[in-house]
């Protein structure tokens, strides 16, 4: 009986299904010729700012731009921790500092070539993160934050004072590598490293491990039920973050050509965290922009308000405190009111540049919207 | 509650007495006395950390700055404007309580349903904001302060001369510990806080507003941090921006972890253990060749507790 009814019912259903399907699969938006030209112009303008502007600026300014590029590497390192694993390092100044001192020690004391020194800094960075992570992941919760905080202070007060390794308060020289002795050439070298870091980060997130991390972030229990080893993948992310931080530290050392221990204090660790969160977690472009912003804010603050910002009735705000006064305010604003950070603001622009419409609305088939964008998506 | 208190109190007293006996026997009584007094300050910070952690599940990295703000307020009001000491202390404590309440209202409450890591980042942000404001509006270099009682050494503990300031700190801490123990076991408010920290849902069902208590808990932690700041700054002799964050936050957290992040008496005892361990590391000749031995000791202690006994010294697995 039922066999006779089915052929009758199906023709009645199918046209309905078709009409729905037609509505959903609307032809994808493609810009016209003028649209592509406009996009090309914008991309060329961005590229020109990044590649050409430093060639016409003085060495002092190029040195600061290089620092912005290196901060972007450090920001991406923290993004791996905070964005992908939902854990946070409050001792990143130690990771970066140890990378810097390792590289300086290898070049100056051991007489090793630049690449070997940088490789060593990355290895040391990875090992540190692995050990600290292994200890703190024994308990559920955010103990990595505590352990790294204590580690950072310990490094500041003890490790960085070991005369033989760091040169004590005098510091350790870290000359720029051969072929890259000018500030401009070194800037391009750092840009190349940043590109490599962005590429590695992007590819890693496409691997099984990256998808596992996304699953763990979405729901740790469900991920564990499906056989995902949460701890192993989190540790893997810690190692990646440590390697990036070590690289950032080494590049920072050779940019300054001199490593001083006082640079790596607790305030710096918090600035690293702030630039990553304000930049926008899990949005590489956002993190790069946020990091560059916080690296440059002190310098441009000084240019805008030479001698510091005169707030009526209160003391002058000097430039060296500008990042740590502005930073936390932006951080708290980002967390409570605008969880996507700068990444959320630039998302429509990114979408437009890739040939989509200029809209802030997330659509499911949009590749740029994958991975979520809110800080509060991270689960502890 | 009374049974829990007596159980942990017994265990902790046993540990403390054993430790003290061992140290006096080995001739390190100097380190012991100094360590206990410093450690009691850490214990106060740890108490606040545990209270907040139990009620809202967040590591409060701004705890140290609540105390530093009190020191700055005391300095402003007492030394600059010339308000007498006792009203000045009240004002200073009010400032740190106000800062804690504002933090709760502006930062913690909007993030009530947010993941814990967002809260953690937010409290670290509050800490940096406070430090930067102290740097900007105060002065970057350390300020020296006169102890309230001068540096007389009239009394001694275990044959160790102890300055009057330290004795004052010790007396204040003992009184405070007794008051807190009474507060948590005898008053409705104290019992409600314990309830919230142990079973938030059940407490809510009993008609207690968890959100309203959250404000009160933050005010209390602000008060504890303020007292810790005011008591420890004169012993240290000087203070600079971020004073309590750099001196007491990590020891405080280590103390709280020693107590398993859950037990209030455990946190206080943990503070004393951390204080003694740190002062031993600083004074012992065996560690003289290591720069910053105190912070190395605390880091190692934290790692050991997390690897060997993550549920804390007094906790059950």
mmCIF file of C-alpha atoms in Angstrom, chain A residues 82 86-88 90 131-132 134-136 138-143 145-155 157-159 161-162 266-267 270-271 273-274 277 309 311 314-318 321 323-329 331-332 335-337 375-380, chain B residues 53 57 59 61 106-108 110-111 113-133 135-140 241 245-246 249-250 253-254 257 260-261 290-299 302-304 306-311:
data_model
loop_
_atom_site.group_PDB
_atom_site.id
_atom_site.type_symbol
_atom_site.label_atom_id
_atom_site.label_comp_id
_atom_site.label_asym_id
_atom_site.label_seq_id
_atom_site.Cartn_x
_atom_site.Cartn_y
_atom_site.Cartn_z
ATOM 1 C CA UNK A 82 45.026 32.659 23.849
ATOM 2 C CA UNK A 86 42.208 29.521 25.559
ATOM 3 C CA UNK A 87 45.228 29.517 27.872
ATOM 4 C CA UNK A 88 47.209 32.623 28.652
ATOM 5 C CA UNK A 90 51.534 36.270 31.707
ATOM 6 C CA UNK A 131 57.932 22.057 30.369
ATOM 7 C CA UNK A 132 55.797 24.833 31.878
ATOM 8 C CA UNK A 134 53.239 20.007 31.026
ATOM 9 C CA UNK A 135 53.289 21.078 34.674
ATOM 10 C CA UNK A 136 50.296 23.390 34.490
ATOM 11 C CA UNK A 138 48.050 18.508 35.192
ATOM 12 C CA UNK A 139 45.071 20.355 36.625
ATOM 13 C CA UNK A 140 42.121 21.766 34.721
ATOM 14 C CA UNK A 141 41.889 25.525 34.849
ATOM 15 C CA UNK A 142 44.105 28.416 34.011
ATOM 16 C CA UNK A 143 47.188 27.401 35.971
ATOM 17 C CA UNK A 145 48.764 31.808 33.701
ATOM 18 C CA UNK A 146 50.040 31.396 37.268
ATOM 19 C CA UNK A 147 53.043 29.295 36.316
ATOM 20 C CA UNK A 148 54.108 31.676 33.566
ATOM 21 C CA UNK A 149 53.623 34.679 35.862
ATOM 22 C CA UNK A 150 55.938 33.133 38.464
ATOM 23 C CA UNK A 151 58.331 32.058 35.706
ATOM 24 C CA UNK A 152 58.462 35.590 34.327
ATOM 25 C CA UNK A 153 59.336 37.088 37.693
ATOM 26 C CA UNK A 154 61.868 34.358 38.337
ATOM 27 C CA UNK A 155 63.506 35.019 34.971
ATOM 28 C CA UNK A 157 65.082 38.495 39.094
ATOM 29 C CA UNK A 158 67.303 35.478 38.624
ATOM 30 C CA UNK A 159 67.974 34.171 35.105
ATOM 31 C CA UNK A 161 71.053 38.397 36.299
ATOM 32 C CA UNK A 162 73.401 35.514 35.531
ATOM 33 C CA UNK A 266 56.078 42.491 33.802
ATOM 34 C CA UNK A 267 54.543 45.549 32.131
ATOM 35 C CA UNK A 270 50.891 42.668 29.857
ATOM 36 C CA UNK A 271 51.374 44.889 26.810
ATOM 37 C CA UNK A 273 48.635 40.273 26.051
ATOM 38 C CA UNK A 274 46.784 43.535 25.453
ATOM 39 C CA UNK A 277 43.382 40.772 22.576
ATOM 40 C CA UNK A 309 49.993 64.884 26.487
ATOM 41 C CA UNK A 311 45.709 66.793 30.343
ATOM 42 C CA UNK A 314 46.464 66.582 35.789
ATOM 43 C CA UNK A 315 50.133 65.875 35.216
ATOM 44 C CA UNK A 316 51.611 65.555 31.746
ATOM 45 C CA UNK A 317 51.352 62.046 30.295
ATOM 46 C CA UNK A 318 54.856 61.185 29.083
ATOM 47 C CA UNK A 321 53.752 55.548 29.764
ATOM 48 C CA UNK A 323 51.095 52.388 25.840
ATOM 49 C CA UNK A 324 50.488 51.206 29.390
ATOM 50 C CA UNK A 325 47.914 53.916 30.099
ATOM 51 C CA UNK A 326 46.057 53.597 26.790
ATOM 52 C CA UNK A 327 46.478 49.820 26.562
ATOM 53 C CA UNK A 328 44.502 48.637 29.581
ATOM 54 C CA UNK A 329 41.664 51.051 28.810
ATOM 55 C CA UNK A 331 41.689 46.143 26.672
ATOM 56 C CA UNK A 332 38.833 46.570 29.133
ATOM 57 C CA UNK A 335 36.625 42.707 26.542
ATOM 58 C CA UNK A 336 33.402 44.164 27.863
ATOM 59 C CA UNK A 337 31.956 45.992 24.850
ATOM 60 C CA UNK A 375 37.091 36.624 22.933
ATOM 61 C CA UNK A 376 34.255 35.110 24.888
ATOM 62 C CA UNK A 377 34.196 32.152 22.545
ATOM 63 C CA UNK A 378 37.264 30.888 24.306
ATOM 64 C CA UNK A 379 36.477 28.331 26.923
ATOM 65 C CA UNK A 380 38.542 27.905 30.026
ATOM 66 C CA UNK B 53 38.339 32.261 43.035
ATOM 67 C CA UNK B 57 36.166 31.097 39.506
ATOM 68 C CA UNK B 59 42.289 34.306 39.272
ATOM 69 C CA UNK B 61 45.538 39.445 39.108
ATOM 70 C CA UNK B 106 32.599 47.764 35.480
ATOM 71 C CA UNK B 107 34.702 44.758 34.516
ATOM 72 C CA UNK B 108 33.629 41.567 36.273
ATOM 73 C CA UNK B 110 29.619 42.536 32.317
ATOM 74 C CA UNK B 111 31.748 39.416 31.876
ATOM 75 C CA UNK B 113 28.846 34.723 31.557
ATOM 76 C CA UNK B 114 32.112 35.131 29.679
ATOM 77 C CA UNK B 115 34.739 32.385 29.819
ATOM 78 C CA UNK B 116 37.151 32.478 32.712
ATOM 79 C CA UNK B 117 40.161 33.401 30.564
ATOM 80 C CA UNK B 118 38.469 36.643 29.491
ATOM 81 C CA UNK B 119 37.989 37.532 33.173
ATOM 82 C CA UNK B 120 41.603 36.675 33.895
ATOM 83 C CA UNK B 121 42.841 38.922 31.106
ATOM 84 C CA UNK B 122 40.508 41.652 32.355
ATOM 85 C CA UNK B 123 41.875 41.555 35.920
ATOM 86 C CA UNK B 124 45.414 41.663 34.566
ATOM 87 C CA UNK B 125 44.317 44.703 32.576
ATOM 88 C CA UNK B 126 42.981 46.352 35.728
ATOM 89 C CA UNK B 127 46.331 45.694 37.414
ATOM 90 C CA UNK B 128 48.280 47.291 34.569
ATOM 91 C CA UNK B 129 45.889 50.257 34.461
ATOM 92 C CA UNK B 130 46.453 50.841 38.190
ATOM 93 C CA UNK B 131 50.238 50.526 37.811
ATOM 94 C CA UNK B 132 50.272 52.927 34.867
ATOM 95 C CA UNK B 133 48.148 55.478 36.727
ATOM 96 C CA UNK B 135 53.459 55.754 37.385
ATOM 97 C CA UNK B 136 51.792 58.685 35.676
ATOM 98 C CA UNK B 137 50.132 60.475 38.580
ATOM 99 C CA UNK B 138 52.575 59.387 41.276
ATOM 100 C CA UNK B 139 56.270 58.985 40.729
ATOM 101 C CA UNK B 140 58.234 56.232 39.059
ATOM 102 C CA UNK B 241 54.236 51.675 41.486
ATOM 103 C CA UNK B 245 51.912 43.141 42.714
ATOM 104 C CA UNK B 246 55.649 42.677 42.480
ATOM 105 C CA UNK B 249 50.996 38.647 44.186
ATOM 106 C CA UNK B 250 53.019 35.599 43.144
ATOM 107 C CA UNK B 253 49.034 32.811 44.482
ATOM 108 C CA UNK B 254 51.576 30.177 45.494
ATOM 109 C CA UNK B 257 47.717 26.937 45.461
ATOM 110 C CA UNK B 260 44.417 23.970 47.090
ATOM 111 C CA UNK B 261 42.751 27.242 45.873
ATOM 112 C CA UNK B 290 72.011 32.323 42.987
ATOM 113 C CA UNK B 291 70.710 35.779 42.103
ATOM 114 C CA UNK B 292 67.082 36.341 43.092
ATOM 115 C CA UNK B 293 66.974 33.170 45.204
ATOM 116 C CA UNK B 294 63.658 34.190 46.783
ATOM 117 C CA UNK B 295 61.737 34.205 43.510
ATOM 118 C CA UNK B 296 63.456 31.013 42.347
ATOM 119 C CA UNK B 297 62.311 29.368 45.579
ATOM 120 C CA UNK B 298 58.707 30.468 45.058
ATOM 121 C CA UNK B 299 58.696 29.324 41.424
ATOM 122 C CA UNK B 302 54.734 26.387 42.851
ATOM 123 C CA UNK B 303 55.978 23.797 40.337
ATOM 124 C CA UNK B 304 56.403 21.167 43.059
ATOM 125 C CA UNK B 306 51.339 21.607 41.030
ATOM 126 C CA UNK B 307 53.159 18.413 40.049
ATOM 127 C CA UNK B 308 53.107 16.512 43.331
ATOM 128 C CA UNK B 309 50.040 17.735 45.194
ATOM 129 C CA UNK B 310 47.750 19.801 42.958
ATOM 130 C CA UNK B 311 44.862 19.525 45.437
#
